[in-house]
């Protein structure tokens, strides 16, 4: 038997199997990225469909706030157009739309009629729910992209990823407000201490002083000396003349 030829064939078969396994693994991860992005697109389309209804519902009440409504409408149009420019550009446009909606909701608070309108309240609730769904879908997509990008840039997949057409994917970045850690004020009234300053410890409370001791009783007076003449002693002599 030609053992060298058999060994070479075995090595070639092992390499081919390894390449097939790596390729299939990368394909699966790329499909998960595409599926996660599709979930984001579904939620974004739902938000885009709700915005015109909200604008029409509040337009009649907000006659002096037309700029806010125009900003929301323009931001929605830009977000729809950015959908074909990739996740990074779409994320930036959607973040602008989120800021415009936040401004609209802030203005709505100044109109009691709108706050009591059931249609407006329902649309606000639906948009808030959609925003939460977008956040969850964004987290899932970014986690899938991180896993995929890590795989194509690490050994041994890095040897074949570029050759087989696996390229790095973009993240769907959240807006700056969503990345800011909220500050919680736990002070119970009064000004909060400056950032980085240690709170000043209160001085220790002195224990209460012991009650004063009662005054000492005065010493007893000595008994008066007995008068010899006045004493009733019969043995006492008469007083000297």
PDB file of C-alpha atoms in Angstrom:
ATOM      1  CA  UNK A   1       0.000   0.000   0.000  1.00  0.00           C
ATOM      2  CA  UNK A   2       1.127   3.508  -0.772  1.00  0.00           C
ATOM      3  CA  UNK A   3       1.008   4.960   2.757  1.00  0.00           C
ATOM      4  CA  UNK A   4       2.321   8.441   1.860  1.00  0.00           C
ATOM      5  CA  UNK A   5      -0.469   8.846  -0.684  1.00  0.00           C
ATOM      6  CA  UNK A   6      -3.045   7.650   1.835  1.00  0.00           C
ATOM      7  CA  UNK A   7      -1.775  10.142   4.439  1.00  0.00           C
ATOM      8  CA  UNK A   8      -1.921  12.999   1.952  1.00  0.00           C
ATOM      9  CA  UNK A   9      -5.462  12.085   0.930  1.00  0.00           C
ATOM     10  CA  UNK A  10      -6.503  11.857   4.585  1.00  0.00           C
ATOM     11  CA  UNK A  11      -5.058  15.297   5.315  1.00  0.00           C
ATOM     12  CA  UNK A  12      -6.814  16.778   2.306  1.00  0.00           C
ATOM     13  CA  UNK A  13     -10.137  15.213   3.388  1.00  0.00           C
ATOM     14  CA  UNK A  14      -9.724  16.558   6.929  1.00  0.00           C
ATOM     15  CA  UNK A  15      -8.949  20.050   5.630  1.00  0.00           C
ATOM     16  CA  UNK A  16     -11.974  19.977   3.314  1.00  0.00           C
ATOM     17  CA  UNK A  17     -14.240  18.839   6.155  1.00  0.00           C
ATOM     18  CA  UNK A  18     -12.866  21.590   8.419  1.00  0.00           C
ATOM     19  CA  UNK A  19     -13.504  24.206   5.747  1.00  0.00           C
ATOM     20  CA  UNK A  20     -17.046  22.936   5.238  1.00  0.00           C
ATOM     21  CA  UNK A  21     -17.763  23.066   8.976  1.00  0.00           C
ATOM     22  CA  UNK A  22     -16.340  26.577   9.280  1.00  0.00           C
ATOM     23  CA  UNK A  23     -18.296  27.745   6.255  1.00  0.00           C
ATOM     24  CA  UNK A  24     -21.571  26.310   7.549  1.00  0.00           C
ATOM     25  CA  UNK A  25     -20.997  27.888  10.953  1.00  0.00           C
ATOM     26  CA  UNK A  26     -20.351  31.309   9.445  1.00  0.00           C
ATOM     27  CA  UNK A  27     -23.410  31.002   7.219  1.00  0.00           C
ATOM     28  CA  UNK A  28     -25.591  30.232  10.232  1.00  0.00           C
ATOM     29  CA  UNK A  29     -24.265  33.245  12.125  1.00  0.00           C
ATOM     30  CA  UNK A  30     -24.773  35.478   9.105  1.00  0.00           C
ATOM     31  CA  UNK A  31     -28.355  34.275   8.814  1.00  0.00           C
ATOM     32  CA  UNK A  32     -28.953  35.067  12.486  1.00  0.00           C
ATOM     33  CA  UNK A  33     -27.724  38.608  11.841  1.00  0.00           C
ATOM     34  CA  UNK A  34     -30.093  38.963   8.890  1.00  0.00           C
ATOM     35  CA  UNK A  35     -32.994  37.591  10.926  1.00  0.00           C
ATOM     36  CA  UNK A  36     -32.277  39.999  13.794  1.00  0.00           C
ATOM     37  CA  UNK A  37     -32.128  42.932  11.376  1.00  0.00           C
ATOM     38  CA  UNK A  38     -35.464  41.861   9.888  1.00  0.00           C
ATOM     39  CA  UNK A  39     -37.014  42.018  13.366  1.00  0.00           C
ATOM     40  CA  UNK A  40     -35.806  45.607  13.730  1.00  0.00           C
ATOM     41  CA  UNK A  41     -37.263  46.480  10.332  1.00  0.00           C
ATOM     42  CA  UNK A  42     -40.657  45.122  11.357  1.00  0.00           C
ATOM     43  CA  UNK A  43     -40.768  47.271  14.482  1.00  0.00           C
ATOM     44  CA  UNK A  44     -39.494  50.341  12.648  1.00  0.00           C
ATOM     45  CA  UNK A  45     -42.184  49.967   9.980  1.00  0.00           C
ATOM     46  CA  UNK A  46     -44.806  49.758  12.711  1.00  0.00           C
ATOM     47  CA  UNK A  47     -43.505  52.993  14.202  1.00  0.00           C
ATOM     48  CA  UNK A  48     -43.454  54.681  10.804  1.00  0.00           C
ATOM     49  CA  UNK A  49     -47.089  53.688  10.284  1.00  0.00           C
ATOM     50  CA  UNK A  50     -48.193  55.032  13.681  1.00  0.00           C
ATOM     51  CA  UNK A  51     -46.552  58.444  13.377  1.00  0.00           C
ATOM     52  CA  UNK A  52     -48.876  59.906  10.676  1.00  0.00           C
ATOM     53  CA  UNK A  53     -51.906  58.901  12.758  1.00  0.00           C
ATOM     54  CA  UNK A  54     -50.465  60.675  15.797  1.00  0.00           C
ATOM     55  CA  UNK A  55     -49.612  63.803  13.803  1.00  0.00           C
ATOM     56  CA  UNK A  56     -53.126  63.966  12.357  1.00  0.00           C
ATOM     57  CA  UNK A  57     -54.662  63.461  15.800  1.00  0.00           C
ATOM     58  CA  UNK A  58     -52.827  66.386  17.401  1.00  0.00           C
ATOM     59  CA  UNK A  59     -52.638  68.758  14.426  1.00  0.00           C
ATOM     60  CA  UNK A  60     -55.966  70.427  15.150  1.00  0.00           C
ATOM     61  CA  UNK A  61     -55.021  71.212  18.754  1.00  0.00           C
ATOM     62  CA  UNK A  62     -51.416  72.314  18.182  1.00  0.00           C
ATOM     63  CA  UNK A  63     -51.987  75.134  15.727  1.00  0.00           C
ATOM     64  CA  UNK A  64     -49.107  77.125  17.234  1.00  0.00           C
ATOM     65  CA  UNK A  65     -46.697  74.151  17.272  1.00  0.00           C
ATOM     66  CA  UNK A  66     -46.531  73.395  13.565  1.00  0.00           C
ATOM     67  CA  UNK A  67     -42.713  73.352  13.590  1.00  0.00           C
ATOM     68  CA  UNK A  68     -42.695  70.374  15.948  1.00  0.00           C
ATOM     69  CA  UNK A  69     -45.082  68.475  13.671  1.00  0.00           C
ATOM     70  CA  UNK A  70     -43.014  69.383  10.610  1.00  0.00           C
ATOM     71  CA  UNK A  71     -39.842  68.137  12.313  1.00  0.00           C
ATOM     72  CA  UNK A  72     -41.491  64.808  13.106  1.00  0.00           C
ATOM     73  CA  UNK A  73     -42.781  64.418   9.548  1.00  0.00           C
ATOM     74  CA  UNK A  74     -39.395  65.251   8.011  1.00  0.00           C
ATOM     75  CA  UNK A  75     -37.548  62.965  10.418  1.00  0.00           C
ATOM     76  CA  UNK A  76     -39.898  60.109   9.528  1.00  0.00           C
ATOM     77  CA  UNK A  77     -39.288  60.622   5.811  1.00  0.00           C
ATOM     78  CA  UNK A  78     -35.512  60.686   6.363  1.00  0.00           C
ATOM     79  CA  UNK A  79     -35.674  57.507   8.439  1.00  0.00           C
ATOM     80  CA  UNK A  80     -37.621  55.662   5.742  1.00  0.00           C
ATOM     81  CA  UNK A  81     -35.146  56.788   3.092  1.00  0.00           C
ATOM     82  CA  UNK A  82     -32.173  55.722   5.232  1.00  0.00           C
ATOM     83  CA  UNK A  83     -33.448  52.140   5.355  1.00  0.00           C
ATOM     84  CA  UNK A  84     -31.593  51.350   2.138  1.00  0.00           C
ATOM     85  CA  UNK A  85     -28.292  52.859   3.326  1.00  0.00           C
ATOM     86  CA  UNK A  86     -27.318  50.229   5.856  1.00  0.00           C
ATOM     87  CA  UNK A  87     -27.843  49.723   9.590  1.00  0.00           C
ATOM     88  CA  UNK A  88     -25.455  52.492  10.694  1.00  0.00           C
ATOM     89  CA  UNK A  89     -27.090  55.225   8.589  1.00  0.00           C
ATOM     90  CA  UNK A  90     -30.558  53.932   9.415  1.00  0.00           C
ATOM     91  CA  UNK A  91     -29.785  53.915  13.129  1.00  0.00           C
ATOM     92  CA  UNK A  92     -28.647  57.544  12.964  1.00  0.00           C
ATOM     93  CA  UNK A  93     -31.813  58.602  11.132  1.00  0.00           C
ATOM     94  CA  UNK A  94     -34.027  56.658  13.528  1.00  0.00           C
ATOM     95  CA  UNK A  95     -32.328  58.329  16.494  1.00  0.00           C
ATOM     96  CA  UNK A  96     -33.180  61.724  15.002  1.00  0.00           C
ATOM     97  CA  UNK A  97     -36.783  60.579  14.660  1.00  0.00           C
ATOM     98  CA  UNK A  98     -36.795  59.426  18.284  1.00  0.00           C
ATOM     99  CA  UNK A  99     -35.644  62.879  19.386  1.00  0.00           C
ATOM    100  CA  UNK A 100     -38.376  64.549  17.326  1.00  0.00           C
ATOM    101  CA  UNK A 101     -41.014  62.296  18.880  1.00  0.00           C
ATOM    102  CA  UNK A 102     -39.690  63.093  22.337  1.00  0.00           C
ATOM    103  CA  UNK A 103     -40.110  66.805  21.611  1.00  0.00           C
ATOM    104  CA  UNK A 104     -43.650  66.186  20.366  1.00  0.00           C
ATOM    105  CA  UNK A 105     -44.604  64.294  23.516  1.00  0.00           C
ATOM    106  CA  UNK A 106     -43.181  67.101  25.641  1.00  0.00           C
ATOM    107  CA  UNK A 107     -45.346  69.646  23.823  1.00  0.00           C
ATOM    108  CA  UNK A 108     -48.428  67.449  24.151  1.00  0.00           C
ATOM    109  CA  UNK A 109     -48.065  67.710  27.916  1.00  0.00           C
ATOM    110  CA  UNK A 110     -48.889  71.425  27.634  1.00  0.00           C
ATOM    111  CA  UNK A 111     -52.332  70.718  26.133  1.00  0.00           C
ATOM    112  CA  UNK A 112     -54.854  69.294  28.617  1.00  0.00           C
ATOM    113  CA  UNK A 113     -57.252  68.496  25.786  1.00  0.00           C
ATOM    114  CA  UNK A 114     -54.694  66.213  24.164  1.00  0.00           C
ATOM    115  CA  UNK A 115     -53.802  64.554  27.454  1.00  0.00           C
ATOM    116  CA  UNK A 116     -57.471  63.638  27.842  1.00  0.00           C
ATOM    117  CA  UNK A 117     -57.938  62.499  24.236  1.00  0.00           C
ATOM    118  CA  UNK A 118     -58.305  58.720  24.152  1.00  0.00           C
ATOM    119  CA  UNK A 119     -57.074  58.435  20.581  1.00  0.00           C
ATOM    120  CA  UNK A 120     -53.872  60.358  21.361  1.00  0.00           C
ATOM    121  CA  UNK A 121     -53.305  58.362  24.538  1.00  0.00           C
ATOM    122  CA  UNK A 122     -53.757  55.101  22.644  1.00  0.00           C
ATOM    123  CA  UNK A 123     -51.291  56.163  19.944  1.00  0.00           C
ATOM    124  CA  UNK A 124     -48.767  57.252  22.547  1.00  0.00           C
ATOM    125  CA  UNK A 125     -49.066  53.919  24.311  1.00  0.00           C
ATOM    126  CA  UNK A 126     -48.625  52.010  21.035  1.00  0.00           C
ATOM    127  CA  UNK A 127     -45.562  54.077  20.144  1.00  0.00           C
ATOM    128  CA  UNK A 128     -44.056  53.522  23.580  1.00  0.00           C
ATOM    129  CA  UNK A 129     -44.581  49.766  23.252  1.00  0.00           C
ATOM    130  CA  UNK A 130     -43.026  49.850  19.793  1.00  0.00           C
ATOM    131  CA  UNK A 131     -40.022  51.770  21.124  1.00  0.00           C
ATOM    132  CA  UNK A 132     -39.483  49.051  23.719  1.00  0.00           C
ATOM    133  CA  UNK A 133     -39.689  46.373  21.048  1.00  0.00           C
ATOM    134  CA  UNK A 134     -37.179  48.270  18.934  1.00  0.00           C
ATOM    135  CA  UNK A 135     -34.819  48.377  21.901  1.00  0.00           C
ATOM    136  CA  UNK A 136     -35.076  44.618  22.464  1.00  0.00           C
ATOM    137  CA  UNK A 137     -34.604  43.906  18.749  1.00  0.00           C
ATOM    138  CA  UNK A 138     -31.587  46.228  18.643  1.00  0.00           C
ATOM    139  CA  UNK A 139     -29.954  44.370  21.525  1.00  0.00           C
ATOM    140  CA  UNK A 140     -30.531  41.021  19.824  1.00  0.00           C
ATOM    141  CA  UNK A 141     -29.163  42.296  16.516  1.00  0.00           C
ATOM    142  CA  UNK A 142     -26.052  43.854  18.050  1.00  0.00           C
ATOM    143  CA  UNK A 143     -25.329  40.664  19.996  1.00  0.00           C
ATOM    144  CA  UNK A 144     -25.638  38.627  16.782  1.00  0.00           C
ATOM    145  CA  UNK A 145     -23.375  41.051  14.912  1.00  0.00           C
ATOM    146  CA  UNK A 146     -20.779  40.885  17.669  1.00  0.00           C
ATOM    147  CA  UNK A 147     -20.755  37.087  17.537  1.00  0.00           C
ATOM    148  CA  UNK A 148     -20.514  37.063  13.739  1.00  0.00           C
ATOM    149  CA  UNK A 149     -17.785  39.720  13.527  1.00  0.00           C
ATOM    150  CA  UNK A 150     -15.764  37.947  16.198  1.00  0.00           C
ATOM    151  CA  UNK A 151     -16.006  34.666  14.305  1.00  0.00           C
ATOM    152  CA  UNK A 152     -14.764  36.001  10.965  1.00  0.00           C
ATOM    153  CA  UNK A 153     -11.840  37.794  12.596  1.00  0.00           C
ATOM    154  CA  UNK A 154     -10.505  34.926  14.703  1.00  0.00           C
ATOM    155  CA  UNK A 155      -8.495  31.879  13.747  1.00  0.00           C
ATOM    156  CA  UNK A 156      -9.130  29.623  11.885  1.00  0.00           C
ATOM    157  CA  UNK A 157     -12.189  31.216  10.238  1.00  0.00           C
ATOM    158  CA  UNK A 158     -10.180  34.333   9.404  1.00  0.00           C
ATOM    159  CA  UNK A 159      -8.242  32.244   6.862  1.00  0.00           C
ATOM    160  CA  UNK A 160     -11.318  31.608   4.713  1.00  0.00           C
ATOM    161  CA  UNK A 161     -13.854  34.307   5.680  1.00  0.00           C
ATOM    162  CA  UNK A 162     -12.613  36.936   3.245  1.00  0.00           C
ATOM    163  CA  UNK A 163     -12.154  34.442   0.425  1.00  0.00           C
ATOM    164  CA  UNK A 164     -15.698  33.111   0.825  1.00  0.00           C
ATOM    165  CA  UNK A 165     -17.293  36.561   0.973  1.00  0.00           C
ATOM    166  CA  UNK A 166     -17.927  37.001   4.696  1.00  0.00           C
ATOM    167  CA  UNK A 167     -17.541  40.702   5.513  1.00  0.00           C
ATOM    168  CA  UNK A 168     -17.894  42.653   8.732  1.00  0.00           C
ATOM    169  CA  UNK A 169     -21.410  43.828   9.633  1.00  0.00           C
ATOM    170  CA  UNK A 170     -22.381  47.210  11.102  1.00  0.00           C
ATOM    171  CA  UNK A 171     -23.975  47.674  14.501  1.00  0.00           C
ATOM    172  CA  UNK A 172     -27.336  49.367  14.990  1.00  0.00           C
ATOM    173  CA  UNK A 173     -26.216  52.027  17.443  1.00  0.00           C
ATOM    174  CA  UNK A 174     -28.599  53.445  20.026  1.00  0.00           C
ATOM    175  CA  UNK A 175     -29.079  57.175  20.514  1.00  0.00           C
ATOM    176  CA  UNK A 176     -26.828  59.036  22.948  1.00  0.00           C
ATOM    177  CA  UNK A 177     -29.642  59.481  25.508  1.00  0.00           C
ATOM    178  CA  UNK A 178     -30.139  55.734  25.687  1.00  0.00           C
ATOM    179  CA  UNK A 179     -26.461  55.183  26.468  1.00  0.00           C
ATOM    180  CA  UNK A 180     -26.351  57.699  29.314  1.00  0.00           C
ATOM    181  CA  UNK A 181     -26.465  56.218  32.775  1.00  0.00           C
ATOM    182  CA  UNK A 182     -29.212  57.971  34.751  1.00  0.00           C
ATOM    183  CA  UNK A 183     -28.193  59.835  37.906  1.00  0.00           C
ATOM    184  CA  UNK A 184     -30.174  58.942  40.979  1.00  0.00           C
ATOM    185  CA  UNK A 185     -30.397  61.506  43.785  1.00  0.00           C
ATOM    186  CA  UNK A 186     -30.812  59.730  47.097  1.00  0.00           C
ATOM    187  CA  UNK A 187     -30.548  62.812  49.297  1.00  0.00           C
ATOM    188  CA  UNK A 188     -33.437  63.492  51.661  1.00  0.00           C
ATOM    189  CA  UNK A 189     -33.737  67.198  51.075  1.00  0.00           C
ATOM    190  CA  UNK A 190     -31.078  69.852  50.931  1.00  0.00           C
ATOM    191  CA  UNK A 191     -28.356  70.250  48.373  1.00  0.00           C
ATOM    192  CA  UNK A 192     -26.644  67.125  47.149  1.00  0.00           C
ATOM    193  CA  UNK A 193     -22.892  66.850  47.761  1.00  0.00           C
ATOM    194  CA  UNK A 194     -20.611  67.781  44.909  1.00  0.00           C
ATOM    195  CA  UNK A 195     -19.497  65.033  42.546  1.00  0.00           C
ATOM    196  CA  UNK A 196     -16.507  63.171  43.902  1.00  0.00           C
ATOM    197  CA  UNK A 197     -16.735  64.809  47.327  1.00  0.00           C
ATOM    198  CA  UNK A 198     -16.987  62.619  50.342  1.00  0.00           C
ATOM    199  CA  UNK A 199     -19.845  63.437  52.706  1.00  0.00           C
ATOM    200  CA  UNK A 200     -18.792  65.175  55.891  1.00  0.00           C
ATOM    201  CA  UNK A 201     -19.261  63.010  58.934  1.00  0.00           C
ATOM    202  CA  UNK A 202     -21.361  64.470  61.717  1.00  0.00           C
ATOM    203  CA  UNK A 203     -19.429  65.202  64.962  1.00  0.00           C
ATOM    204  CA  UNK A 204     -19.917  62.631  67.685  1.00  0.00           C
ATOM    205  CA  UNK A 205     -22.591  63.442  70.199  1.00  0.00           C
ATOM    206  CA  UNK A 206     -21.267  63.850  73.737  1.00  0.00           C
ATOM    207  CA  UNK A 207     -22.955  61.632  76.308  1.00  0.00           C
ATOM    208  CA  UNK A 208     -25.278  63.446  78.731  1.00  0.00           C
ATOM    209  CA  UNK A 209     -23.626  64.739  81.898  1.00  0.00           C
ATOM    210  CA  UNK A 210     -24.325  62.879  85.089  1.00  0.00           C
ATOM    211  CA  UNK A 211     -26.759  64.637  87.461  1.00  0.00           C
ATOM    212  CA  UNK A 212     -25.050  66.657  90.259  1.00  0.00           C
ATOM    213  CA  UNK A 213     -24.640  64.900  93.591  1.00  0.00           C
ATOM    214  CA  UNK A 214     -26.959  66.079  96.396  1.00  0.00           C
ATOM    215  CA  UNK A 215     -25.327  68.518  98.891  1.00  0.00           C
ATOM    216  CA  UNK A 216     -23.706  66.934 101.910  1.00  0.00           C
ATOM    217  CA  UNK A 217     -25.532  67.238 105.231  1.00  0.00           C
ATOM    218  CA  UNK A 218     -24.036  69.945 107.594  1.00  0.00           C
ATOM    219  CA  UNK A 219     -21.947  68.590 110.452  1.00  0.00           C
ATOM    220  CA  UNK A 220     -23.759  68.186 113.763  1.00  0.00           C
ATOM    221  CA  UNK A 221     -23.109  70.987 116.289  1.00  0.00           C
ATOM    222  CA  UNK A 222     -21.151  69.892 119.397  1.00  0.00           C
ATOM    223  CA  UNK A 223     -23.262  69.715 122.592  1.00  0.00           C
ATOM    224  CA  UNK A 224     -22.965  72.859 124.861  1.00  0.00           C
ATOM    225  CA  UNK A 225     -20.669  72.609 127.869  1.00  0.00           C
ATOM    226  CA  UNK A 226     -22.552  71.949 131.130  1.00  0.00           C
ATOM    227  CA  UNK A 227     -22.543  74.832 133.650  1.00  0.00           C
ATOM    228  CA  UNK A 228     -21.101  73.693 136.916  1.00  0.00           C
ATOM    229  CA  UNK A 229     -23.339  76.023 138.976  1.00  0.00           C
ATOM    230  CA  UNK A 230     -26.435  75.152 137.216  1.00  0.00           C
ATOM    231  CA  UNK A 231     -25.838  71.528 137.249  1.00  0.00           C
ATOM    232  CA  UNK A 232     -27.697  69.593 139.797  1.00  0.00           C
ATOM    233  CA  UNK A 233     -24.534  67.816 141.041  1.00  0.00           C
ATOM    234  CA  UNK A 234     -24.685  67.808 144.857  1.00  0.00           C
ATOM    235  CA  UNK A 235     -20.942  67.249 145.092  1.00  0.00           C
ATOM    236  CA  UNK A 236     -20.177  70.575 143.466  1.00  0.00           C
ATOM    237  CA  UNK A 237     -18.846  73.220 145.857  1.00  0.00           C
ATOM    238  CA  UNK A 238     -20.308  76.688 146.230  1.00  0.00           C
ATOM    239  CA  UNK A 239     -19.044  79.317 143.920  1.00  0.00           C
ATOM    240  CA  UNK A 240     -16.085  81.285 145.022  1.00  0.00           C
ATOM    241  CA  UNK A 241     -16.895  84.563 146.819  1.00  0.00           C
TER     242      UNK A 241
END
